[in-house]
Every structure is written in structure tokens, then in C-alpha cells.
Short mmCIF file of C-alpha atoms in Angstrom, two decimals:
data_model
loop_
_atom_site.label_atom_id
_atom_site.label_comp_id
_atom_site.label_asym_id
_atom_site.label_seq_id
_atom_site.Cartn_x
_atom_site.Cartn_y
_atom_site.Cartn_z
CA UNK U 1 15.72 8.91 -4.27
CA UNK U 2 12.48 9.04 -6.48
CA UNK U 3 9.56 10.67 -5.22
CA UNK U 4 6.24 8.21 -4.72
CA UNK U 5 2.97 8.94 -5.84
CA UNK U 6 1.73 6.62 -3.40
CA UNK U 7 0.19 8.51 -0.80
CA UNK U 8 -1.21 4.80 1.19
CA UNK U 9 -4.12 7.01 3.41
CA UNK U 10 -6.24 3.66 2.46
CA UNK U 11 -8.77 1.21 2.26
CA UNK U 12 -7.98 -1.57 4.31
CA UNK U 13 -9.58 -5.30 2.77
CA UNK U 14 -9.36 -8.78 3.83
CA UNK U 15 -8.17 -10.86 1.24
CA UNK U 16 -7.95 -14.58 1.22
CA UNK U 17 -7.27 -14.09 5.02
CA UNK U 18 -4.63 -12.02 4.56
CA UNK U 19 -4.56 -7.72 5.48
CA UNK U 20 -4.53 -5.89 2.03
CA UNK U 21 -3.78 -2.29 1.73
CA UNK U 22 -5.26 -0.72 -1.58
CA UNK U 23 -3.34 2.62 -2.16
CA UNK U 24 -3.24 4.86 -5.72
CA UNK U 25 -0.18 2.67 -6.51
CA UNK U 26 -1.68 -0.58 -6.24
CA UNK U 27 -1.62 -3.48 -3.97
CA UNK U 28 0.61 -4.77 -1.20
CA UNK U 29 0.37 -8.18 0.41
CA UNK U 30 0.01 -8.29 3.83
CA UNK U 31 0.72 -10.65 6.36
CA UNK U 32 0.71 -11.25 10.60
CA UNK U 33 1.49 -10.61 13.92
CA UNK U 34 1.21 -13.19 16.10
CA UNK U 35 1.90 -12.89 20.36
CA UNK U 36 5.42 -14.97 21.26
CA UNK U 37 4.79 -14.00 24.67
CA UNK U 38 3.82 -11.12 27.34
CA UNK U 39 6.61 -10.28 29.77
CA UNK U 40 5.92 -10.88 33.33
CA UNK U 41 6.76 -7.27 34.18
CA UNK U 42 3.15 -5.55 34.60
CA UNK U 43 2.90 -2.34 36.70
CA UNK U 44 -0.25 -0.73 37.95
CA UNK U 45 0.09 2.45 35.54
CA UNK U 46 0.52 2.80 32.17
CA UNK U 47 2.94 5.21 31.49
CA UNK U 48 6.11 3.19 31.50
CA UNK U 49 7.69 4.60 28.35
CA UNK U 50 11.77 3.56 28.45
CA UNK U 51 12.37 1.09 25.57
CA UNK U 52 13.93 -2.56 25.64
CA UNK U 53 17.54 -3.13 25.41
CA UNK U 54 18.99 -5.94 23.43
CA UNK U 55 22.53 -7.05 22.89
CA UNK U 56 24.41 -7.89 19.71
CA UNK U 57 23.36 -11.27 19.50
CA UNK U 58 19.77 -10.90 20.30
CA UNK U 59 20.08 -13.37 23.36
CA UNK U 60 20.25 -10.64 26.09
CA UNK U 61 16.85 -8.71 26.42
CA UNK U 62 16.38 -6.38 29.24
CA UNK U 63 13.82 -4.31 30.22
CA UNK U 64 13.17 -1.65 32.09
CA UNK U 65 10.39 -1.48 34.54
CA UNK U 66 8.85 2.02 36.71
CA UNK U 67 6.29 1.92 39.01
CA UNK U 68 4.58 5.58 39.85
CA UNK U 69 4.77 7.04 43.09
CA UNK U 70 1.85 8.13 44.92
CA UNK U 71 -0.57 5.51 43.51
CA UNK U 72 -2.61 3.22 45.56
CA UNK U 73 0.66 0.53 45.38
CA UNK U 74 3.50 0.66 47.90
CA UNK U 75 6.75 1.05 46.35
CA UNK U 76 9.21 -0.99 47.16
CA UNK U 77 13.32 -1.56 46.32
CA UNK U 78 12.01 -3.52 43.62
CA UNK U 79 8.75 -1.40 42.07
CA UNK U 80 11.92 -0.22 39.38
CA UNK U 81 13.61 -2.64 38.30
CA UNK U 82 15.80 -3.85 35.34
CA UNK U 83 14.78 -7.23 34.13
CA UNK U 84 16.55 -9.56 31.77
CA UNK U 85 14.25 -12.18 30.03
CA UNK U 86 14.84 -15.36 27.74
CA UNK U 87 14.36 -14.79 24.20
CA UNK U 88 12.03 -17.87 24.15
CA UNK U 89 8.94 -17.44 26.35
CA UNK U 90 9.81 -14.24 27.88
CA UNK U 91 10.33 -15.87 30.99
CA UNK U 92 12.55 -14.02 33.88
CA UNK U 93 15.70 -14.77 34.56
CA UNK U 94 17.07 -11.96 37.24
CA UNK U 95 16.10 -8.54 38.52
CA UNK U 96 17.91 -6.05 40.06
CA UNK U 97 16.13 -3.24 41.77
CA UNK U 98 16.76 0.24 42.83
CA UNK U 99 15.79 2.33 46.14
CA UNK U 100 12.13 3.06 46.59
CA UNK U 101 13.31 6.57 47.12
CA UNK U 102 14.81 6.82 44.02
CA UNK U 103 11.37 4.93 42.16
CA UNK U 104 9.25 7.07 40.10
CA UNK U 105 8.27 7.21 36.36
CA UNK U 106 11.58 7.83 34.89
CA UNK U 107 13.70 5.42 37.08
CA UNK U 108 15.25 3.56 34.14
CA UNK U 109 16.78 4.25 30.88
CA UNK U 110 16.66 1.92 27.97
CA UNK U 111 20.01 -0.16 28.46
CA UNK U 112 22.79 -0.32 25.78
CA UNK U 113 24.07 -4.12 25.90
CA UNK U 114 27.17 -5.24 24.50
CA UNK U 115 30.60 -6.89 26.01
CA UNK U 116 32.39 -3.59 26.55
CA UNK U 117 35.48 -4.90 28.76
CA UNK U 118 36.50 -8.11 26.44
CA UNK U 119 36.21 -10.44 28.75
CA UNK U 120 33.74 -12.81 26.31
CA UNK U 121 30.80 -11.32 28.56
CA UNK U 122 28.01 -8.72 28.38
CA UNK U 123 27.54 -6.14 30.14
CA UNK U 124 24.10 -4.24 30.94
CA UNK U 125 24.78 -0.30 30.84
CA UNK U 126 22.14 2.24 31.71
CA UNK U 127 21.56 5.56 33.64
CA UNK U 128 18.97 6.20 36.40
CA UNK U 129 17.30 8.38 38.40
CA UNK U 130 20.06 7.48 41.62
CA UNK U 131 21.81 10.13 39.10
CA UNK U 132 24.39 7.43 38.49
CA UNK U 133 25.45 5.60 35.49
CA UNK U 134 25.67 2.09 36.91
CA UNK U 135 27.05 -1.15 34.69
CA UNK U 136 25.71 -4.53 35.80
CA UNK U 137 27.03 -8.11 34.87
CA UNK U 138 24.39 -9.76 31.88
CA UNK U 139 24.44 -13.11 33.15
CA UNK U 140 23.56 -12.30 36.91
CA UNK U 141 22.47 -9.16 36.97
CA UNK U 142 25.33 -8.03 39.45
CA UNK U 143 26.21 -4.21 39.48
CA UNK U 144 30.09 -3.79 39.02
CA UNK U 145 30.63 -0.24 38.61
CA UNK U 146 28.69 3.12 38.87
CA UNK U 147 29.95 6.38 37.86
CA UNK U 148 27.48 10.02 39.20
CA UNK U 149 25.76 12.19 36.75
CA UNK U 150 24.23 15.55 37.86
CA UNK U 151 21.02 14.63 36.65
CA UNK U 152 18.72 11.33 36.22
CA UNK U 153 19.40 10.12 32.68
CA UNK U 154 16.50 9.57 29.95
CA UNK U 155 18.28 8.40 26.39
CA UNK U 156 20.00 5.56 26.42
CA UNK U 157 23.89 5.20 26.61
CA UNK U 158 26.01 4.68 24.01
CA UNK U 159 28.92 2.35 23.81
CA UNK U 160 31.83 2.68 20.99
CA UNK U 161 35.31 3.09 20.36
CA UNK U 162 35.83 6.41 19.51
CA UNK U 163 38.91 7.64 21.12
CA UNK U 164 42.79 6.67 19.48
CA UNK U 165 43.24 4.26 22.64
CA UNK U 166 41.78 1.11 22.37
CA UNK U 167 38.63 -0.28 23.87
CA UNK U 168 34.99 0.85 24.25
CA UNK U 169 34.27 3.91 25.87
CA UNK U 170 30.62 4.89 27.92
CA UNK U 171 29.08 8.04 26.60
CA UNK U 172 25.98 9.20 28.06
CA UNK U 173 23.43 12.43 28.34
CA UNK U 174 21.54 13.13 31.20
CA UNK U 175 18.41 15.28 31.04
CA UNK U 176 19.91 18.51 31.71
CA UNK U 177 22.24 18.32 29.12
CA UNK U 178 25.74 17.10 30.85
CA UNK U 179 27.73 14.29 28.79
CA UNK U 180 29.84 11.67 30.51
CA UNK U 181 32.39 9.59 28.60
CA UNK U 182 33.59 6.88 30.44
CA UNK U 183 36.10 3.96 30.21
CA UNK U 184 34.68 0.41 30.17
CA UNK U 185 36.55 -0.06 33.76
CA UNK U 186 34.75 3.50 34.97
CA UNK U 187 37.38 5.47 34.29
CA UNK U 188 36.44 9.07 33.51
CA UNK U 189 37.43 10.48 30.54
CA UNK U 190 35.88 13.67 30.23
CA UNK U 191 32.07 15.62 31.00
CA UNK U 192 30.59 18.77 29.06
CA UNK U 193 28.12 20.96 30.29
CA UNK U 194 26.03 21.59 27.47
CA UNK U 195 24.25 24.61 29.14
CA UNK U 196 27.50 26.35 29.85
CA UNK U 197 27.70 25.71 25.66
CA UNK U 198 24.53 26.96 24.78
CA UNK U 199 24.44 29.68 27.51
CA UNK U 200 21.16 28.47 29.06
CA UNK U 201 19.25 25.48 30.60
CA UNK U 202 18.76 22.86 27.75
CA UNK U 203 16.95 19.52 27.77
CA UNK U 204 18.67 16.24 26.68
CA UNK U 205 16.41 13.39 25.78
CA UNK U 206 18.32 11.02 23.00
CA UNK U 207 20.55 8.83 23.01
CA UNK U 208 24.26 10.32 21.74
CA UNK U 209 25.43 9.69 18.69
CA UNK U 210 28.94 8.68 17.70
CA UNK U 211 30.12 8.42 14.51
CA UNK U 212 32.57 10.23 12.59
CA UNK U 213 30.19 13.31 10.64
CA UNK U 214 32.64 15.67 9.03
CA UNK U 215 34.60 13.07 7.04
CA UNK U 216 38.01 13.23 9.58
CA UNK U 217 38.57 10.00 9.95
CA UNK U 218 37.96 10.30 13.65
CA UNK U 219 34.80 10.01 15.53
CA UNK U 220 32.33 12.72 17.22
CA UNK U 221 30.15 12.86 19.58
CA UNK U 222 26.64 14.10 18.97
CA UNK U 223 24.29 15.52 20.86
CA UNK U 224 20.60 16.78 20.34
CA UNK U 225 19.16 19.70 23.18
CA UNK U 226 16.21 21.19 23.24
CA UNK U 227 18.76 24.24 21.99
CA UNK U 228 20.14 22.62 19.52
CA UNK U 229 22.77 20.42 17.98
CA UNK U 230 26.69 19.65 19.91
CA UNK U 231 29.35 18.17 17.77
CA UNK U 232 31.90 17.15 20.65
CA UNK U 233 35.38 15.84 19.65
CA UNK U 234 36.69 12.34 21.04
CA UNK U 235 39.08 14.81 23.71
CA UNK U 236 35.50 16.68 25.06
CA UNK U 237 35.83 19.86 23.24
CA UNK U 238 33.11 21.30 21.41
CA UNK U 239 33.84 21.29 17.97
CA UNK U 240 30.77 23.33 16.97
CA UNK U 241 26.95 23.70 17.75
CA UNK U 242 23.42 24.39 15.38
CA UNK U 243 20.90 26.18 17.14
CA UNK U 244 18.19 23.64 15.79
CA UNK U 245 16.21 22.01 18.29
CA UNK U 246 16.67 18.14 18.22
CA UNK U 247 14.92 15.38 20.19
CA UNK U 248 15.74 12.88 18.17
CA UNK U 249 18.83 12.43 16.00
CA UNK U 250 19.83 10.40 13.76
CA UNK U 251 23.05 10.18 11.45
CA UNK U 252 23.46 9.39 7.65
CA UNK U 253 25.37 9.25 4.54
CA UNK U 254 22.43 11.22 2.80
CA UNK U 255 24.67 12.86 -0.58
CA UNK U 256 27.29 12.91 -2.12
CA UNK U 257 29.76 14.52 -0.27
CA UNK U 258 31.89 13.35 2.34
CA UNK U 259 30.35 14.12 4.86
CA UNK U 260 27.26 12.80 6.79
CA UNK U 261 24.12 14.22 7.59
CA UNK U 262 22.94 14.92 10.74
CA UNK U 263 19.13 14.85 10.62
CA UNK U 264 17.17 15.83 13.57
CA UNK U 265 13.32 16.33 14.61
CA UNK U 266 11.71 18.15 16.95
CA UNK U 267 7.92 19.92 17.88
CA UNK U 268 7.10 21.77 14.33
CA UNK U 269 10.41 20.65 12.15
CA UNK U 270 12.88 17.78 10.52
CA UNK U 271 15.68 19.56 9.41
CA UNK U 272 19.24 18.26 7.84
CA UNK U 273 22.32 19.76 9.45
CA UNK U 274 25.88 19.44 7.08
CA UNK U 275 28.11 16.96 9.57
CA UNK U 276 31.05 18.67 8.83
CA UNK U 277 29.89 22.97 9.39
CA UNK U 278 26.48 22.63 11.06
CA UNK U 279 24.74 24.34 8.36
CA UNK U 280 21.37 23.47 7.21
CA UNK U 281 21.01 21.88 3.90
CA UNK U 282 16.83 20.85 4.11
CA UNK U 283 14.05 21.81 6.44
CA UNK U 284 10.49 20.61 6.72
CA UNK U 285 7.93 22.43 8.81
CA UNK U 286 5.51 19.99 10.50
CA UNK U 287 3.00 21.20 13.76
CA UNK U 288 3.40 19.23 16.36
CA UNK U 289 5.88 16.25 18.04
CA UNK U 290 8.16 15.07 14.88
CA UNK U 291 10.22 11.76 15.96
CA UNK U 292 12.51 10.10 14.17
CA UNK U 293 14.93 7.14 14.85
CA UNK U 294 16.37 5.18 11.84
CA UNK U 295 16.78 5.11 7.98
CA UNK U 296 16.76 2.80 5.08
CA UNK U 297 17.42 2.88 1.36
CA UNK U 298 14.56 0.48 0.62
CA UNK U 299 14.86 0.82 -3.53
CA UNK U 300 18.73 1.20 -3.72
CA UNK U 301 18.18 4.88 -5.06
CA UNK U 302 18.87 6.97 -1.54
CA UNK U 303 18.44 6.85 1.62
CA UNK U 304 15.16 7.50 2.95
CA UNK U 305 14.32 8.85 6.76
CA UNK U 306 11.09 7.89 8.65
CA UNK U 307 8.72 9.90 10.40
CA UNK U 308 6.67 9.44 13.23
CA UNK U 309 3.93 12.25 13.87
CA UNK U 310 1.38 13.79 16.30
CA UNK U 311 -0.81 12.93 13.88
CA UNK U 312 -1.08 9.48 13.25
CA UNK U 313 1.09 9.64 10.46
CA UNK U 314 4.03 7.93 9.49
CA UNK U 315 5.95 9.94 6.40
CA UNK U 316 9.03 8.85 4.39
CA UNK U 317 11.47 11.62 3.69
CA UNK U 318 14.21 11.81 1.20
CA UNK U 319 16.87 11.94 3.25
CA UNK U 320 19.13 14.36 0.65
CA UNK U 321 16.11 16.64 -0.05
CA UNK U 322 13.37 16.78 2.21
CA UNK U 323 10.84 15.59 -0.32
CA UNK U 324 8.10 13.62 0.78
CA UNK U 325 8.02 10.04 -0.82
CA UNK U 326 5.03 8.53 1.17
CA UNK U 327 2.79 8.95 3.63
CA UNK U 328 0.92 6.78 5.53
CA UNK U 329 -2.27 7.45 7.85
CA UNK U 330 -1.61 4.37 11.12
CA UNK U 331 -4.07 5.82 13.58
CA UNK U 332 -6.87 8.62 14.08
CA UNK U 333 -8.31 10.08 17.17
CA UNK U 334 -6.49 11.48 20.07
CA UNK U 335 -4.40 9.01 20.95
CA UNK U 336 -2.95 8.57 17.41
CA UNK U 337 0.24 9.90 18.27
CA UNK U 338 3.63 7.89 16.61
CA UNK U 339 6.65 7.32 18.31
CA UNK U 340 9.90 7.22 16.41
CA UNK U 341 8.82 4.37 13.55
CA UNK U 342 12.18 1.74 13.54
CA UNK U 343 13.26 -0.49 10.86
CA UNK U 344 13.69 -4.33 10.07
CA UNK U 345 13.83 -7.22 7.89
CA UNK U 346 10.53 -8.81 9.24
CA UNK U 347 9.82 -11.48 7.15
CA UNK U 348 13.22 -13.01 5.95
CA UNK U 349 13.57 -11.40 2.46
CA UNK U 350 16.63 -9.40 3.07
CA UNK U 351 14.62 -6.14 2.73
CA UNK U 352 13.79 -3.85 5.59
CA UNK U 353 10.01 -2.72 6.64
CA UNK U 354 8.70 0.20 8.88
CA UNK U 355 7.53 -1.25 12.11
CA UNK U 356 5.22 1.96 13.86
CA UNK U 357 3.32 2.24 16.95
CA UNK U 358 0.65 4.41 18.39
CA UNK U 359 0.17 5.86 21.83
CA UNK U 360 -3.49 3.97 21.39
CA UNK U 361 -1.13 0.36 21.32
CA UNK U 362 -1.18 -0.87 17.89
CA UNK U 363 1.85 -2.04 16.30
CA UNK U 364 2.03 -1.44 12.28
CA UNK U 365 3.97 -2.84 9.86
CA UNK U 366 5.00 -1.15 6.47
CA UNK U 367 6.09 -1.72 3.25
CA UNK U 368 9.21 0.32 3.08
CA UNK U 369 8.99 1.88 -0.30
CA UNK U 370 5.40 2.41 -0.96
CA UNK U 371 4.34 2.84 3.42
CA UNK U 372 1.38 0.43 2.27
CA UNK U 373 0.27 -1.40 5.90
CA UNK U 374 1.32 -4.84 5.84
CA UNK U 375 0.23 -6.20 9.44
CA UNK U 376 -1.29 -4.93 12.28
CA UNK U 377 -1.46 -6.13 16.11
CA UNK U 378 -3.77 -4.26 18.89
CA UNK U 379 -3.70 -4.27 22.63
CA UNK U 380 -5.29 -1.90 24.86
CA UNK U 381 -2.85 -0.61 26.71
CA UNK U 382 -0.63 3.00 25.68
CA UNK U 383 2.45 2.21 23.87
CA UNK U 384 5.24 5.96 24.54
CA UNK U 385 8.65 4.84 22.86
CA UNK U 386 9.92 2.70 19.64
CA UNK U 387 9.66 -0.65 19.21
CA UNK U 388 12.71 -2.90 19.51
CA UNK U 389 13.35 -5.18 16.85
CA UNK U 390 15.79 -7.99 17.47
CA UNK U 391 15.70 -11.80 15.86
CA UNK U 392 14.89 -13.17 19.42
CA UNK U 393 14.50 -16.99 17.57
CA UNK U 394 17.23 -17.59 14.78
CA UNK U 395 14.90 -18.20 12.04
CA UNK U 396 16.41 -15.24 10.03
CA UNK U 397 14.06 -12.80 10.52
CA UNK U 398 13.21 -9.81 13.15
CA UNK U 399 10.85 -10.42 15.99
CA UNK U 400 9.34 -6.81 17.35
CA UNK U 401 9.80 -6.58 21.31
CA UNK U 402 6.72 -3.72 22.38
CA UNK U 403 6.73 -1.88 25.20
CA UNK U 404 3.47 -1.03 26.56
CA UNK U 405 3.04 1.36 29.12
CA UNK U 406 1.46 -0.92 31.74
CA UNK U 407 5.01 -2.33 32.36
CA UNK U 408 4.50 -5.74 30.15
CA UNK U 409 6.62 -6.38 26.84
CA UNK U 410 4.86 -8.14 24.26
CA UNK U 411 6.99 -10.39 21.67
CA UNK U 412 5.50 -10.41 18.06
CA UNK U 413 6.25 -12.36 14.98
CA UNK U 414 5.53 -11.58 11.53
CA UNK U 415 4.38 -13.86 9.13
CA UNK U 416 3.52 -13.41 5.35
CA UNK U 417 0.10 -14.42 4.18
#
């Protein structure tokens, strides 16, 4: 991958009604976001943070909702709730609560939606703070199977195939580091105690990651701690750890060799990890919260990994070296901060753009390969997790699904000036 000169810290200009960002390199046409619809989900607080879950054919959205304990509102068996929506006004179409015992902040991870027992329907999959993974039917909302985790869950769970028996398996973290894999029925399969592996209390707050990183030709398992890294083999067994502290993870084919990358970010670094020993092969020192979700290879040169920081920045890496190709300024002030930026084919030209968000609530979109600001969309209300892209409409083209902290998801469309 090249390195950019364009470092797009800009002037922002109106022209002929459309957003213009004027960086060293040049110009880049903008265009807009435009409201589908606000979710009827609102909460009195604002610190609802879990993001929306969206199944493979972009028809089943589902949100989780968290009211917060203590407030001037009574909590009820329905103050958290999971909600599914229609893709076309945002409209609800079931909820399912939880006990008000069991209601506070963190009630609700973001759900992982997909058909995982073949019978031609989806199912909604997602841990809580009952300490229980629970599945529930897509089209009614029905619970119809639960399995108990020692803690409340925060990443979302992840559903794949990664055994030599057939079928999607259930593998999910809970915050103090134990991982659950599952059968689609609820079957157990197996459970690691990742502070037994790392000799200490660790913190778990990503997703897991399965995919197969040392070039085997079977699947892992991988898991970020606040210790470090956990390469777990389809049977449960540890195949090896990295003492690098990883919030976030993500996994690519960043060089030449066969085997992936395992890139992770945490407070003060982004580091690459070899997929296939653990070793690093880059690290970047940055103060502060580092997140990171997805990649692209924008040019066709290399794969490129995007940043979101403390800052206000957003920063594309080179996902084989570390180098920095751009960096963009989205926000000042203290509540600049970026969660993990996310990327999508916006606007229907079979390219993919950075779509960022601040903890102030605006909603950025980038150019991909110069991190020029295409669009921008503002509501006053804190925005804590990713956005979820998903083309909610059929035209061709991703729609961004926002969750803002006050409970409500907000539906935006991008259109090219």
C-alpha cells in the first residue's frame, strides 16, 4: 500500500450545495445524509452504547435497548429490551424484555443474526446481563434456548462453522474473560477460562473472532483481553497467547505470507500480531483509547486498517506496515472521541467509504483512500459504539443504522451531490 500525502485536517466549503473537503491533495466531492427514520426506542439517559444487529439479508434489524437504574424512571420487565424493527420506517414489530432486576446499563449485547439451525429461519443470538446466552425466534421474538455464562456478556456473539461437524456453532465472551462455544440446538461444546490462561483477572470486551489465522486449513478462535491475545483451537485448547492488550480485534490477510494478521488496538497502541506464532510484526504508539473494527483495500494496492481515536481523529494504517496513509481531523473538543470507524459502499459505486462517529453525535463519511469528509449528519445526543451499515432498502447501496445513546436509532441515507 502507498503512503498518502494527504493529511485531510481541512477546510470545509459549500460548493454548489454540495460539502467539499479541500485537503493538500485536492478536492473530493461530497454528498448527504438524509434521516430514513428515528427508532421508537428512546430511554431517559444517554448512555445506551450496545450496537444494532442486522442479519444477512438486511431485513432483520434489532436493537438493543437499556434503561439506567436509579434514575427518576421506574424500571420495569421491559425498561431492557431487544427490539426488532422494519427496515422501512423503523417501525416496531416485537419486543421482548428482561427482569427489572437484571436492567441496568449493560443489559444487552449487540445481537449476531443469522439462521443458525437451517430451518429457512433467523434466529436472534445475544448475551445479557441474566448471565445467560439466550437465542430468540426473528419473526416473533420468542426465546427458544438459553445457555449460563459466569458473567454478563458485552461483545457480541459470533456464529460460524468452525468445528469438522457440520452446522453453526455459538461462540461467545463474557466480560471476565470465559468463552462459550455452543451448538445451534444449545448443546455445549466446550468453555475456557481465559484468566486461568493468563494467570490473572482479564477483561473481555469484543466480539470473538473466528477464522482460520495460521494458514491450517482449520479455523480458530480469537480472543482479545485486556491481557492480551488467545488463539483457541476449534476442540477449546489454547493454541497460544500474545501478551498485547486488545479491545478490539480485527483479522486480515495483510502480506504475503500465509498467514493472517491479527491486528488489535487498545489505550496507547495498534499493533500486528503474526496469526500463525503470535509474534509482533508492527506497532504504533498512540495516547489514549485506539479502536478499530474493519479494513478495506480501497486502491487495490493493500489492505488498509482504520482508526478511531480519543482524539477526534480517524487514521488509515497500512495494514502490512504500520505506516500512516491518512489522517483525518472529524471532531474537536472534549467530546471528540471516535468509536471504531466501519466500512461501506455508501453510494452505489462498488467502492467502500469510512463511515465515523463521535461521542458529540455526528456521523462522518469518508473517502476511503484520501479520508477527505464526504457527508456529515448531527444530532445532539452522545453516540458510544460503531455504526451499523446494512442496505436496509435494496437500492444497492448501504444505509448507516446510528445508535445514539438516548436509546433511539437513527436510519441515514447517503446521497451524492
Amino acid at each position: 500500500m502507498r503512503r498518502r500525502t494527504v493529511i485531510a485536517l481541512v477546510g470545509i466549503a459549500l460548493l454548489a450545495g454540495g460539502l467539499v473537503v479541500v485537503g493538500i491533495g485536492g478536492f473530493a466531492t461530497g454528498g448527504s445524509l438524509t434521516e430514513m427514520w428515528i427508532s421508537d426506542t428512546p430511554r431517559d439517559n444517554q448512555v445506551n452504547h450496545h450496537a444494532v444487529g442486522v442479519g444477512p439479508e438486511d431485513e432483520v434489524i434489532v436493537i438493543p435497548v437499556a434503561e439506567v437504574p436509579y434514575s427518576d424512571v421506574p424500571i420495569t420487565n421491559m425498561s431492557c429490551s431487544l427490539v426488532r424493527v422494519r427496515p422501512d420506517d423503523g417501525s416496531t414489530m416485537w419486543r421482548n424484555g428482561m427482569p427489572a432486576d437484571d436492567c441496568f446499563t449493560h443489559a444487552l449485547t449487540q445481537p449476531a443474526i443469522e439462521d443458525i439451525d437451517g430451518d429457512g429461519s433467523q434466529e436472534v443470538v445475544g448475551s445479557t446481563t441474566e448471565e445467560a446466552l439466550v437465542v430468540h425466534e426473528a419473526t416473533t421474538g420468542r426465546e427458544v434456548q438459553r445457555l449460563p455464562l459466569v458473567s454478563y456478556g458485552y461483545g457480541r456473539p459470533t456464529l460460524a462453522d468452525f468445528r469438522p461437524t457440520a452446522g453453526t456453532e455459538i461462540v461467545t465472551s463474557d466480560i471476565t474473560g470465559h468463552v462459550l462455544a455452543a451448538t445451534a440446538t444449545g448443546g455445549e461444546r466446550w468453555r475456557v477460562s481465559l484468566n486461568e490462561t493468563f494467570g490473572g483477572r482479564v477483561s473481555t470486551y469484543d466480539a470473538p473472532t473466528v477464522a482460520d489465522v495460521d494458514a491450517d486449513d482449520t479455523s480458530e478462535v480469537v480472543v482479545g483481553t485486556s491481557e492480551g491475545v488467545a488463539v483457541i483451537a476449534a476442540n477449546g485448547s489454547v493454541e497460544f497467547t500474545s501478551p498485547v492488550s486488545a479491545d478490539d480485534i480485527v483479522v486480515a490477510q495483510a502480506d504475503s505470507d500465509p498467514a493472517e494478521e491479527i491486528l488489535v488496538a487498545a489505550s496507547g497502541h495498534v499493533t500486528a500480531l503474526d496469526g500463525a506464532t503470535g509474534s509482533r510484526e508492527w506497532e504504533r504508539s498512540f495516547s489514549g483509547m485506539n479502536r478499530i473494527r474493519r479494513t478495506a483495500n480501497p486502491d487495490g494496492n493493500g489492505v488498509t486498517l482504520y482508526v478511531g481515536r480519543v482524539t477526534g481523529e480517524a487514521i488509515a494504517l497500512d495494514a502490512q506496515t504500520g505506516d500512516t496513509e491518512w489522517k483525518t481531523t472529524v471532531a474537536t473538543g472534549e467530546d471528540a472521541t471516535l468509536p471504531p470507524p466501519v466500512v461501506a459502499d455508501v453510494n452505489g459505486d462498488e467502492s467502500m467509504e469510512v463511515i465515523t462517529v463521535t461521542n458529540s453525535g455526528r456521523v462522518a463519511v469518508l473517502d476511503a483512500e484520501s479520508g477527505a469528509e464526504l457527508a456529515r449528519y448531527e444530532r445532539a445526543v452522545p453516540i458510544w459504539t460503531f455504526p451499523t451499515p446494512a442496505d436496509i432498502d435494496d437500492d444497492g447501496s448501504a444505509e448507516i443504522l446510528v445508535r445514539y445513546g438516548d436509546g433511539r436509532v437513527v436510519a441515514l441515507d447517503y446521497a451524492s451531490n
